[in-house]
Coordinates of C-alpha atoms in Angstrom, one line a residue:
M1 CA 37.0 30.8 30.8
T2 CA 37.5 29.5 27.3
A3 CA 37.7 26.0 26.0
T4 CA 40.2 25.0 23.3
A5 CA 39.7 22.2 20.8
P6 CA 42.2 19.4 20.9
T7 CA 44.8 19.5 18.3
T8 CA 44.4 15.8 17.5
L9 CA 41.4 13.6 17.3
P10 CA 41.3 10.6 19.7
R11 CA 42.0 7.3 18.0
A12 CA 39.1 4.9 17.7
R13 CA 39.1 2.2 20.3
A14 CA 40.6 -1.0 19.2
T15 CA 37.8 -3.1 20.8
R16 CA 34.3 -3.0 19.2
T17 CA 31.1 -3.2 21.1
G18 CA 29.5 -5.6 18.6
F19 CA 30.5 -9.1 17.4
T20 CA 32.8 -9.0 14.4
L21 CA 33.1 -11.8 11.9
P22 CA 36.6 -13.1 11.3
R23 CA 38.5 -12.1 8.2
F24 CA 37.4 -15.3 6.5
G25 CA 33.7 -14.7 7.5
S26 CA 32.6 -13.1 4.2
N27 CA 34.3 -15.8 2.1
A28 CA 32.9 -18.6 4.3
S29 CA 29.4 -17.2 4.1
F30 CA 29.7 -16.8 0.4
F31 CA 30.9 -20.4 0.0
V32 CA 28.0 -21.7 2.1
I33 CA 25.3 -19.7 0.3
V34 CA 26.7 -20.6 -3.1
V35 CA 26.6 -24.3 -2.2
V36 CA 23.0 -24.0 -0.9
A37 CA 21.8 -22.1 -3.9
A38 CA 23.6 -24.5 -6.3
M39 CA 22.2 -27.6 -4.6
L40 CA 18.7 -26.2 -4.8
V41 CA 18.9 -25.3 -8.5
L42 CA 21.6 -27.2 -10.4
P43 CA 21.1 -30.9 -9.5
P44 CA 17.4 -31.0 -10.5
L45 CA 18.2 -29.1 -13.8
V46 CA 21.2 -31.3 -14.7
L47 CA 19.3 -34.5 -13.9
M48 CA 16.3 -33.5 -16.0
I49 CA 18.6 -32.7 -19.0
W50 CA 20.4 -36.0 -18.4
T51 CA 17.1 -37.9 -18.3
S52 CA 16.1 -36.3 -21.6
F53 CA 19.2 -37.8 -23.3
T54 CA 18.8 -41.2 -21.7
P55 CA 15.5 -42.6 -22.7
G56 CA 14.4 -46.2 -22.0
G57 CA 15.4 -46.3 -18.4
S58 CA 13.3 -46.8 -15.2
V59 CA 12.2 -44.5 -12.5
T60 CA 15.5 -44.8 -10.7
E61 CA 17.9 -45.6 -13.5
S62 CA 18.8 -44.0 -16.8
G63 CA 18.9 -45.7 -20.2
A64 CA 21.6 -45.4 -22.9
I65 CA 22.6 -42.0 -24.1
S66 CA 20.4 -41.2 -27.2
L67 CA 18.5 -38.4 -28.9
G68 CA 15.5 -40.7 -29.2
A69 CA 13.3 -38.7 -26.9
Y70 CA 13.8 -35.5 -28.9
R71 CA 13.4 -37.3 -32.2
D72 CA 10.1 -39.0 -31.1
L73 CA 8.9 -35.7 -29.6
V74 CA 9.5 -33.5 -32.7
A75 CA 8.3 -36.2 -35.1
S76 CA 5.0 -36.7 -33.3
D77 CA 1.8 -35.1 -34.8
S78 CA 0.8 -33.8 -31.3
F79 CA 4.1 -31.8 -31.0
K80 CA 3.1 -29.5 -33.9
D81 CA -0.3 -28.9 -32.5
V82 CA 1.0 -28.2 -29.0
A83 CA 3.7 -25.9 -30.4
W84 CA 1.1 -24.0 -32.5
D85 CA -1.4 -23.7 -29.5
T86 CA 1.4 -22.5 -27.3
A87 CA 2.6 -19.9 -29.8
V88 CA -0.9 -18.5 -30.4
F89 CA -1.7 -18.4 -26.7
T90 CA 1.6 -16.8 -25.9
V91 CA 1.4 -14.0 -28.5
G92 CA -2.2 -13.3 -27.9
A93 CA -2.1 -13.2 -24.1
S94 CA 1.2 -11.2 -24.0
V95 CA 0.1 -8.5 -26.5
L96 CA -3.3 -8.1 -24.9
A97 CA -1.9 -8.0 -21.3
L98 CA 0.7 -5.4 -22.4
A99 CA -2.0 -3.2 -24.0
L100 CA -4.4 -3.4 -21.1
G101 CA -1.7 -3.0 -18.4
S102 CA 0.0 -0.1 -20.3
A103 CA -3.3 1.7 -20.6
M104 CA -3.9 1.3 -16.8
A105 CA -0.4 2.6 -16.0
W106 CA -0.7 5.6 -18.4
F107 CA -4.0 6.8 -17.0
V108 CA -2.8 6.4 -13.4
A109 CA 0.6 7.9 -13.9
R110 CA 0.0 10.6 -16.5
T111 CA -3.6 11.7 -16.2
N112 CA -6.1 13.0 -13.6
M113 CA -8.4 10.0 -14.1
A114 CA -11.0 9.6 -11.4
G115 CA -10.8 6.6 -9.2
K116 CA -7.2 5.7 -9.5
G117 CA -7.5 3.6 -6.3
L118 CA -9.7 1.2 -8.3
V119 CA -6.7 0.2 -10.3
Y120 CA -4.8 -0.8 -7.2
A121 CA -7.9 -2.7 -6.1
C122 CA -7.5 -4.7 -9.3
V123 CA -3.9 -5.4 -8.5
F124 CA -4.9 -6.7 -5.0
F125 CA -7.6 -9.0 -6.3
S126 CA -5.4 -10.4 -9.0
F127 CA -2.8 -11.3 -6.3
A128 CA -5.2 -12.6 -3.7
I129 CA -7.4 -14.9 -5.9
P130 CA -5.7 -18.2 -7.0
G131 CA -5.7 -18.8 -10.7
M132 CA -7.7 -22.0 -10.4
I133 CA -10.5 -20.2 -8.5
E134 CA -10.5 -17.5 -11.1
A135 CA -10.7 -20.0 -13.9
T136 CA -13.5 -21.9 -12.2
G137 CA -15.4 -18.7 -11.7
W138 CA -15.2 -17.8 -15.4
I139 CA -16.4 -21.3 -16.3
L140 CA -19.5 -20.8 -14.0
L141 CA -20.1 -17.5 -15.8
F142 CA -19.4 -18.3 -19.5
G143 CA -18.8 -22.0 -19.6
K144 CA -20.2 -24.2 -22.3
G145 CA -23.8 -25.0 -21.8
A146 CA -24.1 -24.1 -18.1
G147 CA -22.7 -20.6 -17.9
I148 CA -24.8 -18.3 -15.7
A149 CA -24.3 -15.2 -17.8
R150 CA -24.5 -16.8 -21.3
G151 CA -28.2 -17.2 -21.3
P152 CA -29.1 -13.6 -20.6
I153 CA -26.4 -12.2 -22.9
E154 CA -27.5 -14.5 -25.7
D155 CA -31.1 -13.4 -25.3
L156 CA -30.0 -9.8 -25.4
I157 CA -27.7 -9.7 -28.3
G158 CA -28.1 -13.2 -29.9
W159 CA -24.6 -14.3 -29.1
A160 CA -22.6 -15.2 -25.9
P161 CA -18.8 -15.8 -25.4
V162 CA -17.4 -19.2 -24.4
V163 CA -14.3 -19.2 -22.2
Q164 CA -13.3 -22.7 -23.2
S165 CA -11.8 -21.6 -26.4
M166 CA -8.5 -20.0 -27.6
P167 CA -9.9 -16.5 -27.6
G168 CA -11.4 -17.2 -24.1
I169 CA -8.1 -18.3 -22.5
I170 CA -6.2 -15.5 -24.1
I171 CA -8.5 -12.9 -22.8
I172 CA -8.8 -14.4 -19.3
Q173 CA -5.0 -14.8 -19.0
A174 CA -4.3 -11.3 -20.3
W175 CA -6.9 -10.0 -17.8
S176 CA -5.1 -11.8 -15.0
W177 CA -1.6 -10.4 -16.0
A178 CA -2.6 -6.8 -16.7
P179 CA -2.0 -5.8 -13.1
M180 CA 1.5 -7.2 -13.2
V181 CA 2.2 -5.1 -16.4
F182 CA 0.7 -2.1 -14.6
L183 CA 3.1 -2.4 -11.7
L184 CA 6.1 -2.8 -14.0
L185 CA 5.2 0.2 -16.1
V186 CA 3.6 2.7 -13.8
G187 CA 7.1 3.7 -12.4
P188 CA 8.7 4.5 -15.8
F189 CA 5.5 6.3 -17.0
R190 CA 5.5 8.4 -13.9
A191 CA 9.2 9.2 -14.2
M192 CA 9.2 10.4 -17.8
D193 CA 9.5 14.2 -18.0
A194 CA 6.3 15.6 -19.6
S195 CA 8.1 18.9 -20.5
L196 CA 9.5 17.2 -23.6
E197 CA 6.0 16.5 -24.8
E198 CA 4.8 19.9 -23.9
S199 CA 7.7 21.6 -25.8
A200 CA 6.8 19.6 -28.9
L201 CA 3.1 20.5 -28.7
T202 CA 4.0 24.1 -28.2
S203 CA 6.1 24.0 -31.3
G204 CA 3.1 22.8 -33.3
A205 CA 3.5 19.1 -33.4
R206 CA 0.4 16.9 -33.3
R207 CA -0.2 14.5 -30.4
S208 CA 0.2 11.5 -32.8
T209 CA 3.6 12.9 -33.8
V210 CA 4.6 13.5 -30.2
L211 CA 3.7 9.9 -29.4
R212 CA 5.6 8.5 -32.4
R213 CA 8.7 10.7 -32.2
I214 CA 9.1 11.4 -28.4
S215 CA 7.0 9.4 -26.0
G216 CA 7.3 6.2 -27.9
P217 CA 11.2 6.1 -28.2
L218 CA 11.5 7.1 -24.5
L219 CA 9.3 4.4 -23.3
A220 CA 10.3 1.7 -25.8
P221 CA 13.0 0.0 -23.7
S222 CA 10.7 -0.3 -20.7
I223 CA 7.8 -1.6 -22.7
F224 CA 9.9 -4.0 -24.7
A225 CA 11.5 -5.4 -21.5
V226 CA 8.0 -5.9 -19.9
L227 CA 6.8 -7.5 -23.1
I228 CA 9.6 -10.1 -23.1
L229 CA 8.9 -10.8 -19.4
V230 CA 5.2 -11.3 -20.1
V231 CA 6.1 -13.6 -23.0
V232 CA 8.3 -15.7 -20.7
R233 CA 5.4 -15.9 -18.1
A234 CA 2.9 -16.8 -20.9
V235 CA 5.0 -19.8 -22.0
Q236 CA 5.1 -20.8 -18.3
A237 CA 1.4 -20.4 -17.8
F238 CA -0.4 -23.5 -16.4
E239 CA -3.7 -22.9 -14.5
I240 CA -5.7 -21.1 -17.1
P241 CA -4.6 -23.3 -20.1
L242 CA -5.3 -26.4 -18.0
F243 CA -8.7 -25.5 -16.6
L244 CA -10.1 -23.6 -19.6
G245 CA -8.1 -25.1 -22.5
S246 CA -8.1 -28.8 -21.9
S247 CA -11.8 -29.3 -22.4
A248 CA -11.5 -27.4 -25.7
G249 CA -8.7 -29.6 -26.9
I250 CA -6.1 -26.7 -26.5
R251 CA -2.8 -28.0 -25.2
T252 CA 0.3 -26.0 -24.3
F253 CA 3.8 -27.3 -23.4
T254 CA 3.2 -26.9 -19.7
T255 CA -0.1 -28.7 -19.6
E256 CA 1.3 -31.4 -21.9
I257 CA 4.1 -32.2 -19.5
Y258 CA 1.6 -32.5 -16.6
S259 CA -0.8 -34.7 -18.7
S260 CA 1.9 -37.0 -20.0
L261 CA 3.0 -37.9 -16.5
R262 CA -0.3 -37.9 -14.6
K263 CA -2.4 -39.8 -17.2
S264 CA 0.0 -42.6 -17.9
F265 CA 0.4 -45.7 -15.8
R266 CA 4.1 -45.8 -16.6
P267 CA 5.2 -42.2 -17.1
D268 CA 7.7 -41.4 -19.9
Y269 CA 10.1 -39.2 -18.0
A270 CA 12.5 -38.9 -20.9
T271 CA 9.9 -37.3 -23.2
A272 CA 8.7 -35.1 -20.4
A273 CA 12.3 -34.1 -19.7
A274 CA 12.9 -33.3 -23.4
F275 CA 9.8 -31.1 -23.3
G276 CA 11.2 -29.3 -20.2
T277 CA 14.7 -28.9 -21.6
M278 CA 13.4 -27.3 -24.8
L279 CA 11.3 -24.9 -22.8
V280 CA 14.3 -23.9 -20.6
V281 CA 16.4 -23.2 -23.7
V282 CA 13.7 -21.0 -25.3
L283 CA 13.0 -19.1 -22.1
S284 CA 16.7 -18.6 -21.5
L285 CA 16.9 -16.7 -24.7
G286 CA 13.9 -14.6 -23.6
L287 CA 15.5 -13.8 -20.3
Y288 CA 18.7 -12.8 -22.1
L289 CA 16.8 -10.3 -24.3
Y290 CA 15.0 -9.0 -21.2
H291 CA 18.3 -8.2 -19.5
R292 CA 19.5 -6.5 -22.7
A293 CA 16.4 -4.4 -22.9
T294 CA 16.7 -3.2 -19.2
K295 CA 20.3 -2.2 -19.8
L296 CA 19.2 -0.1 -22.8
G297 CA 16.8 1.8 -20.6
S298 CA 19.5 3.9 -19.1
R299 CA 20.2 5.5 -22.4
F300 CA 16.8 7.1 -22.3
A301 CA 16.9 8.6 -18.9
T302 CA 14.9 11.9 -18.5
V303 CA 15.0 12.4 -14.8
T304 CA 18.2 14.0 -13.5
G305 CA 19.4 15.8 -10.4
K306 CA 17.5 18.9 -11.5
A307 CA 14.1 19.8 -10.1
F308 CA 11.6 17.5 -11.7
R309 CA 7.9 16.9 -11.4
A310 CA 5.8 14.7 -13.6
R311 CA 2.7 16.5 -15.0
E312 CA -0.7 15.0 -15.3
A313 CA -2.8 15.5 -18.4
D314 CA -6.2 17.0 -17.8
L315 CA -8.9 14.7 -19.2
G316 CA -11.7 17.1 -18.5
H317 CA -15.1 15.3 -18.4
W318 CA -13.4 12.2 -19.8
R319 CA -11.7 11.6 -16.4
W320 CA -15.0 10.2 -15.1
V321 CA -15.4 8.0 -18.2
A322 CA -12.0 6.6 -17.6
G323 CA -12.9 6.0 -14.0
G324 CA -16.1 4.2 -15.0
V325 CA -14.1 1.9 -17.4
T326 CA -11.7 1.1 -14.6
F327 CA -14.7 0.2 -12.4
L328 CA -15.9 -2.2 -15.1
I329 CA -12.4 -3.7 -15.2
L330 CA -12.5 -4.2 -11.4
L331 CA -15.8 -6.0 -11.8
G332 CA -14.0 -8.4 -14.1
Y333 CA -11.8 -9.5 -11.2
V334 CA -14.7 -9.6 -8.7
A335 CA -17.3 -11.3 -10.9
P336 CA -15.8 -14.8 -11.0
V337 CA -15.5 -14.9 -7.2
L338 CA -19.1 -13.7 -6.8
A339 CA -20.3 -16.4 -9.3
M340 CA -18.5 -19.1 -7.3
V341 CA -19.9 -17.9 -4.0
M342 CA -23.5 -17.7 -5.3
T343 CA -23.4 -21.1 -7.0
S344 CA -22.0 -22.6 -3.8
F345 CA -25.2 -21.6 -2.0
W346 CA -27.6 -21.9 -5.0
P347 CA -26.4 -24.8 -7.2
Q348 CA -29.4 -24.4 -9.6
L349 CA -28.5 -20.8 -10.4
G350 CA -28.7 -20.2 -14.2
Q351 CA -30.7 -23.4 -14.8
G352 CA -34.1 -21.8 -14.6
D353 CA -35.8 -18.7 -13.3
G354 CA -34.5 -17.2 -10.1
L355 CA -31.8 -18.3 -7.8
G356 CA -33.2 -21.8 -7.0
E357 CA -33.2 -23.4 -3.6
F358 CA -30.7 -22.2 -0.9
T359 CA -28.5 -25.0 0.5
M360 CA -25.4 -25.6 2.6
K361 CA -24.9 -29.1 1.2
N362 CA -21.8 -28.1 -0.8
Y363 CA -20.1 -26.8 2.4
E364 CA -21.1 -30.0 4.2
Q365 CA -19.5 -32.0 1.4
V366 CA -16.3 -29.9 1.7
A367 CA -16.2 -30.6 5.5
D368 CA -16.4 -34.4 4.8
Y369 CA -13.9 -34.3 1.9
R370 CA -10.9 -36.5 2.4
G371 CA -8.0 -34.8 4.1
I372 CA -9.5 -31.3 3.7
W373 CA -7.9 -29.9 6.8
D374 CA -4.6 -31.7 6.2
G375 CA -4.5 -29.8 2.9
V376 CA -5.1 -26.4 4.6
T377 CA -2.5 -27.0 7.3
N378 CA 0.0 -28.4 4.8
S379 CA -0.4 -25.3 2.6
L380 CA 0.1 -23.0 5.5
Y381 CA 3.2 -24.9 6.7
V382 CA 4.7 -25.0 3.2
G383 CA 3.9 -21.3 2.6
V384 CA 5.4 -20.1 5.8
V385 CA 8.5 -22.2 5.7
S386 CA 9.1 -21.5 2.0
A387 CA 8.7 -17.8 2.4
T388 CA 10.9 -17.6 5.5
W389 CA 13.7 -19.7 4.0
A390 CA 13.6 -18.0 0.6
T391 CA 13.7 -14.5 2.2
L392 CA 16.6 -15.4 4.6
L393 CA 18.6 -17.1 1.8
C394 CA 18.2 -14.1 -0.6
L395 CA 18.8 -11.6 2.2
V396 CA 22.2 -13.1 3.0
A397 CA 22.9 -13.4 -0.8
A398 CA 22.0 -9.8 -1.5
Y399 CA 24.2 -8.6 1.4
I400 CA 27.2 -10.6 0.0
I401 CA 26.6 -9.3 -3.5
V402 CA 26.1 -5.6 -2.5
R403 CA 28.1 -5.1 0.6
T404 CA 31.2 -7.3 0.2
K405 CA 34.1 -7.5 -2.2
V406 CA 34.2 -11.3 -2.4
R407 CA 35.5 -12.4 -5.7
G408 CA 32.8 -14.1 -7.9
R409 CA 29.9 -12.8 -5.7
Q410 CA 27.9 -12.0 -8.8
S411 CA 27.6 -15.7 -9.5
L412 CA 25.2 -15.9 -6.6
D413 CA 22.7 -13.7 -8.5
H414 CA 23.2 -15.8 -11.7
I415 CA 22.6 -19.1 -9.8
L416 CA 19.5 -17.9 -8.0
S417 CA 18.1 -16.4 -11.3
V418 CA 18.2 -19.7 -13.2
P419 CA 14.7 -20.8 -12.0
M420 CA 13.2 -17.7 -13.7
V421 CA 13.4 -19.5 -17.0
I422 CA 12.0 -22.8 -15.7
P423 CA 8.2 -23.2 -15.8
G424 CA 6.6 -24.6 -12.6
T425 CA 5.7 -27.9 -14.1
V426 CA 9.3 -28.3 -15.5
L427 CA 10.8 -27.5 -12.1
G428 CA 8.5 -29.9 -10.4
L429 CA 9.5 -32.6 -12.9
A430 CA 13.1 -31.8 -12.3
F431 CA 12.7 -32.2 -8.5
L432 CA 10.6 -35.3 -9.0
I433 CA 13.3 -37.0 -11.1
T434 CA 16.1 -35.9 -8.7
F435 CA 14.5 -37.2 -5.5
L436 CA 13.3 -40.4 -7.1
R437 CA 16.9 -41.2 -8.1
V438 CA 18.9 -39.6 -5.2
P439 CA 18.3 -41.7 -2.0
I440 CA 17.7 -38.7 0.4
G441 CA 14.2 -39.8 1.4
I442 CA 12.2 -36.6 1.1
Y443 CA 10.0 -37.7 -1.8
G444 CA 6.5 -38.0 -0.5
T445 CA 7.1 -35.4 2.2
L446 CA 6.3 -31.7 2.5
W447 CA 10.1 -31.0 2.4
I448 CA 10.3 -31.6 -1.4
L449 CA 7.6 -29.0 -1.9
V450 CA 9.4 -26.5 0.3
F451 CA 12.7 -27.0 -1.5
A452 CA 11.0 -26.6 -4.9
F453 CA 9.2 -23.5 -3.8
V454 CA 12.3 -21.9 -2.4
A455 CA 14.2 -22.6 -5.6
H456 CA 11.3 -21.3 -7.8
Y457 CA 10.6 -18.1 -6.0
A458 CA 14.2 -17.1 -4.9
P459 CA 14.7 -15.0 -8.1
Y460 CA 11.6 -12.9 -7.2
S461 CA 12.7 -12.6 -3.6
M462 CA 16.0 -11.2 -4.8
R463 CA 14.2 -8.6 -6.9
Y464 CA 12.7 -7.3 -3.7
L465 CA 15.8 -7.3 -1.5
Q466 CA 18.8 -6.5 -3.7
P467 CA 17.5 -3.2 -5.1
A468 CA 16.4 -2.1 -1.6
L469 CA 19.9 -2.8 -0.3
L470 CA 21.5 -0.9 -3.1
Q471 CA 19.5 2.2 -2.1
I472 CA 21.1 2.2 1.3
S473 CA 24.4 4.0 1.2
P474 CA 27.5 2.1 2.4
D475 CA 28.5 5.2 4.3
I476 CA 25.9 4.2 7.0
D477 CA 27.8 0.9 7.5
D478 CA 31.2 2.7 7.6
S479 CA 30.0 5.3 10.1
S480 CA 28.7 2.6 12.5
R481 CA 31.9 0.6 12.3
V482 CA 34.0 3.7 13.1
A483 CA 31.8 4.1 16.2
G484 CA 32.7 0.6 17.2
A485 CA 29.8 -1.5 15.9
G486 CA 30.5 -5.0 14.5
T487 CA 29.2 -6.5 11.3
L488 CA 26.3 -8.3 12.9
T489 CA 25.4 -5.3 15.0
V490 CA 25.3 -3.0 12.0
F491 CA 23.1 -5.5 10.2
R492 CA 20.8 -6.1 13.1
R493 CA 20.4 -2.5 14.4
I494 CA 20.6 -0.5 11.1
L495 CA 20.3 -2.4 7.9
F496 CA 17.5 -4.8 9.0
P497 CA 15.1 -2.1 10.1
L498 CA 15.8 -0.1 6.9
L499 CA 15.2 -3.3 4.8
M500 CA 12.0 -4.3 6.7
P501 CA 9.6 -3.1 3.9
A502 CA 11.5 -5.1 1.3
I503 CA 11.7 -8.1 3.6
I504 CA 8.0 -8.0 4.2
G505 CA 7.3 -7.6 0.5
S506 CA 9.5 -10.6 -0.3
W507 CA 7.9 -12.8 2.4
L508 CA 4.4 -11.9 1.4
Y509 CA 5.1 -12.6 -2.3
V510 CA 6.6 -16.0 -1.7
F511 CA 4.0 -17.0 0.9
F512 CA 0.9 -16.2 -1.2
H513 CA 2.4 -17.8 -4.4
A514 CA 3.6 -20.9 -2.6
F515 CA 0.2 -21.2 -0.9
R516 CA -1.7 -21.1 -4.2
D517 CA 0.8 -22.6 -6.7
V518 CA -0.5 -25.6 -8.5
S519 CA 2.1 -26.1 -11.3
I520 CA 4.8 -27.4 -8.9
A521 CA 2.5 -29.0 -6.4
S522 CA 0.7 -31.0 -9.0
M523 CA 4.0 -32.7 -10.0
L524 CA 5.3 -33.4 -6.5
Y525 CA 2.3 -34.1 -4.2
T526 CA 1.2 -37.6 -3.1
A527 CA -1.8 -38.9 -1.2
A528 CA 0.1 -38.3 2.0
T529 CA 0.9 -34.7 1.2
P530 CA -2.2 -32.9 -0.1
V531 CA -2.2 -29.1 -0.3
V532 CA -4.9 -26.6 -1.1
A533 CA -4.0 -26.3 -4.8
T534 CA -3.9 -30.1 -5.4
Q535 CA -7.2 -30.5 -3.6
L536 CA -8.9 -28.0 -5.9
L537 CA -7.3 -29.8 -8.8
D538 CA -8.6 -33.2 -7.6
M539 CA -12.1 -31.7 -7.1
W540 CA -12.0 -30.4 -10.7
K541 CA -10.9 -33.8 -12.1
D542 CA -13.5 -35.6 -10.0
G543 CA -16.3 -33.4 -11.3
T544 CA -17.4 -32.3 -7.9
A545 CA -18.4 -28.8 -9.0
G546 CA -20.5 -28.1 -5.9
A547 CA -17.6 -28.9 -3.5
L548 CA -15.2 -27.0 -5.7
S549 CA -17.4 -23.9 -5.6
A550 CA -17.8 -24.1 -1.8
Y551 CA -14.1 -24.7 -1.2
G552 CA -13.1 -22.0 -3.7
S553 CA -15.4 -19.5 -2.0
M554 CA -13.9 -20.3 1.4
L555 CA -10.4 -19.9 0.1
S556 CA -11.2 -16.7 -1.7
G557 CA -12.7 -15.1 1.4
A558 CA -9.8 -16.2 3.5
S559 CA -7.3 -15.0 0.9
I560 CA -8.9 -11.6 0.7
V561 CA -9.1 -11.1 4.4
I562 CA -5.6 -12.4 5.1
G563 CA -4.2 -10.5 2.2
G564 CA -5.9 -7.3 3.3
L565 CA -4.5 -7.7 6.8
A566 CA -1.0 -8.5 5.6
F567 CA -0.9 -5.5 3.2
W568 CA -2.2 -3.2 6.0
L569 CA 0.5 -4.5 8.3
A570 CA 3.1 -4.2 5.7
K571 CA 2.1 -0.6 4.9
R572 CA 2.7 0.3 8.5
F573 CA 6.3 -0.8 8.0
G574 CA 6.6 1.3 4.8
F575 CA 5.9 -1.3 2.2
K576 CA 4.2 0.0 -0.9
L577 CA 2.3 -2.2 -3.4

């Protein structure tokens, strides 16, 4: 008995097993997401710019249209000093961070250096430890007069560094950003075909010539793009310049905006808005150059469909030296936390011989600190809600951009990318002006913090989700629909599990940064809405060093434990750091 194949294929059933959106579903979803994204980003930005051109008004009303705020700002003596300090700090921190991060990426991706896992430990510590805690730890180690490490080092070599100086804040900030540069460059370094270099060496070229004529040009677009991004981040920096620079008379644009509003009984919103508007214009140019640089990178592709394997250079015995240097770099991330933990238990450490008397008074002081548990619960609430909303918003936006043919869908990416050029203090100022003048009633609540964090971190959430969705072939969607699945069924049963690593990465990034962010929170918090970051800031301003050390130690331990568990869980879903 033989079976014959049917001459015609059966027609797909007209009814589908899953729920299908109506024909106008994509357009309706696009419209809703555009409105939500625009309401998050555009009104605060527009109102801030409007305020900068209408000086002389009150908190809720604008003055007459004028360029007076800009004229007064540029003509002031402090503006030149602030601009100079910002330029020196930006150039120094950016170049040093690029050099250190590039070296880390090169040794991990292109050599057989021992202890490569130590570099990823540096990345973890830089993400887990809040910037304020890091800055406070360095003050305890190398601060003026009372630095724990300054005395022994000065006795040994006759000189000791001071972190409250321009070189100090440049080195500490570059040290903090080097892991970010490493993550951005380790991929391009690993992807470059080493056979080009080996061919040149075989032909008799020197290593310096190979670096100048081959490796340098191939990597130049990636390095230039990362440099521009680091420069943008340097202009936006807040915690390190505030904690380490203010006591040394060093002022940057971001710290000046914060100081001008928090130290004045009647804040000058027009001048602060003019500061912010000028920063947005400058950083927009930087972001434009960054996008141009990333587009140029495709002209230097060396990995094709042919068999390819990146080769590692053999360092010989120097691989252990490189590993030892990496261990010292890791100590640089651990040392500030250890200094804070030790001084929280032994407050007299560094003031005489030995550790001094052990005490728990600092922790008792933290327990009695005003609203301490409200700050912790508020930070957890704001972090969870902000991370969830930002991820959901960008997940839908990425799906519309990548998987639909709605006209104008790329505008979603442009709108959500606007906050990338807005420093945290400037965005906080924009939201402050907006909700003081718009009678919605969320100023003085946690909701204003949530909205600001969602707007601020949505661009970074998109950088996790959109590339991940682009890597999933649309053929998977088409095959599922032919089998009768609806749009929501395809998304829920197929795309969502495949996107889970990117979703977890986005959620973790937004949560940890919203939990620790001080630049936005410092502009929007009130006595009724304390968060962890503003409580640390208040302890620093009040001069309660013991309570600050104890609270910082507790938060550091909790961040490391929670971060370790979160990354372990994320790794089980396929997320890679």
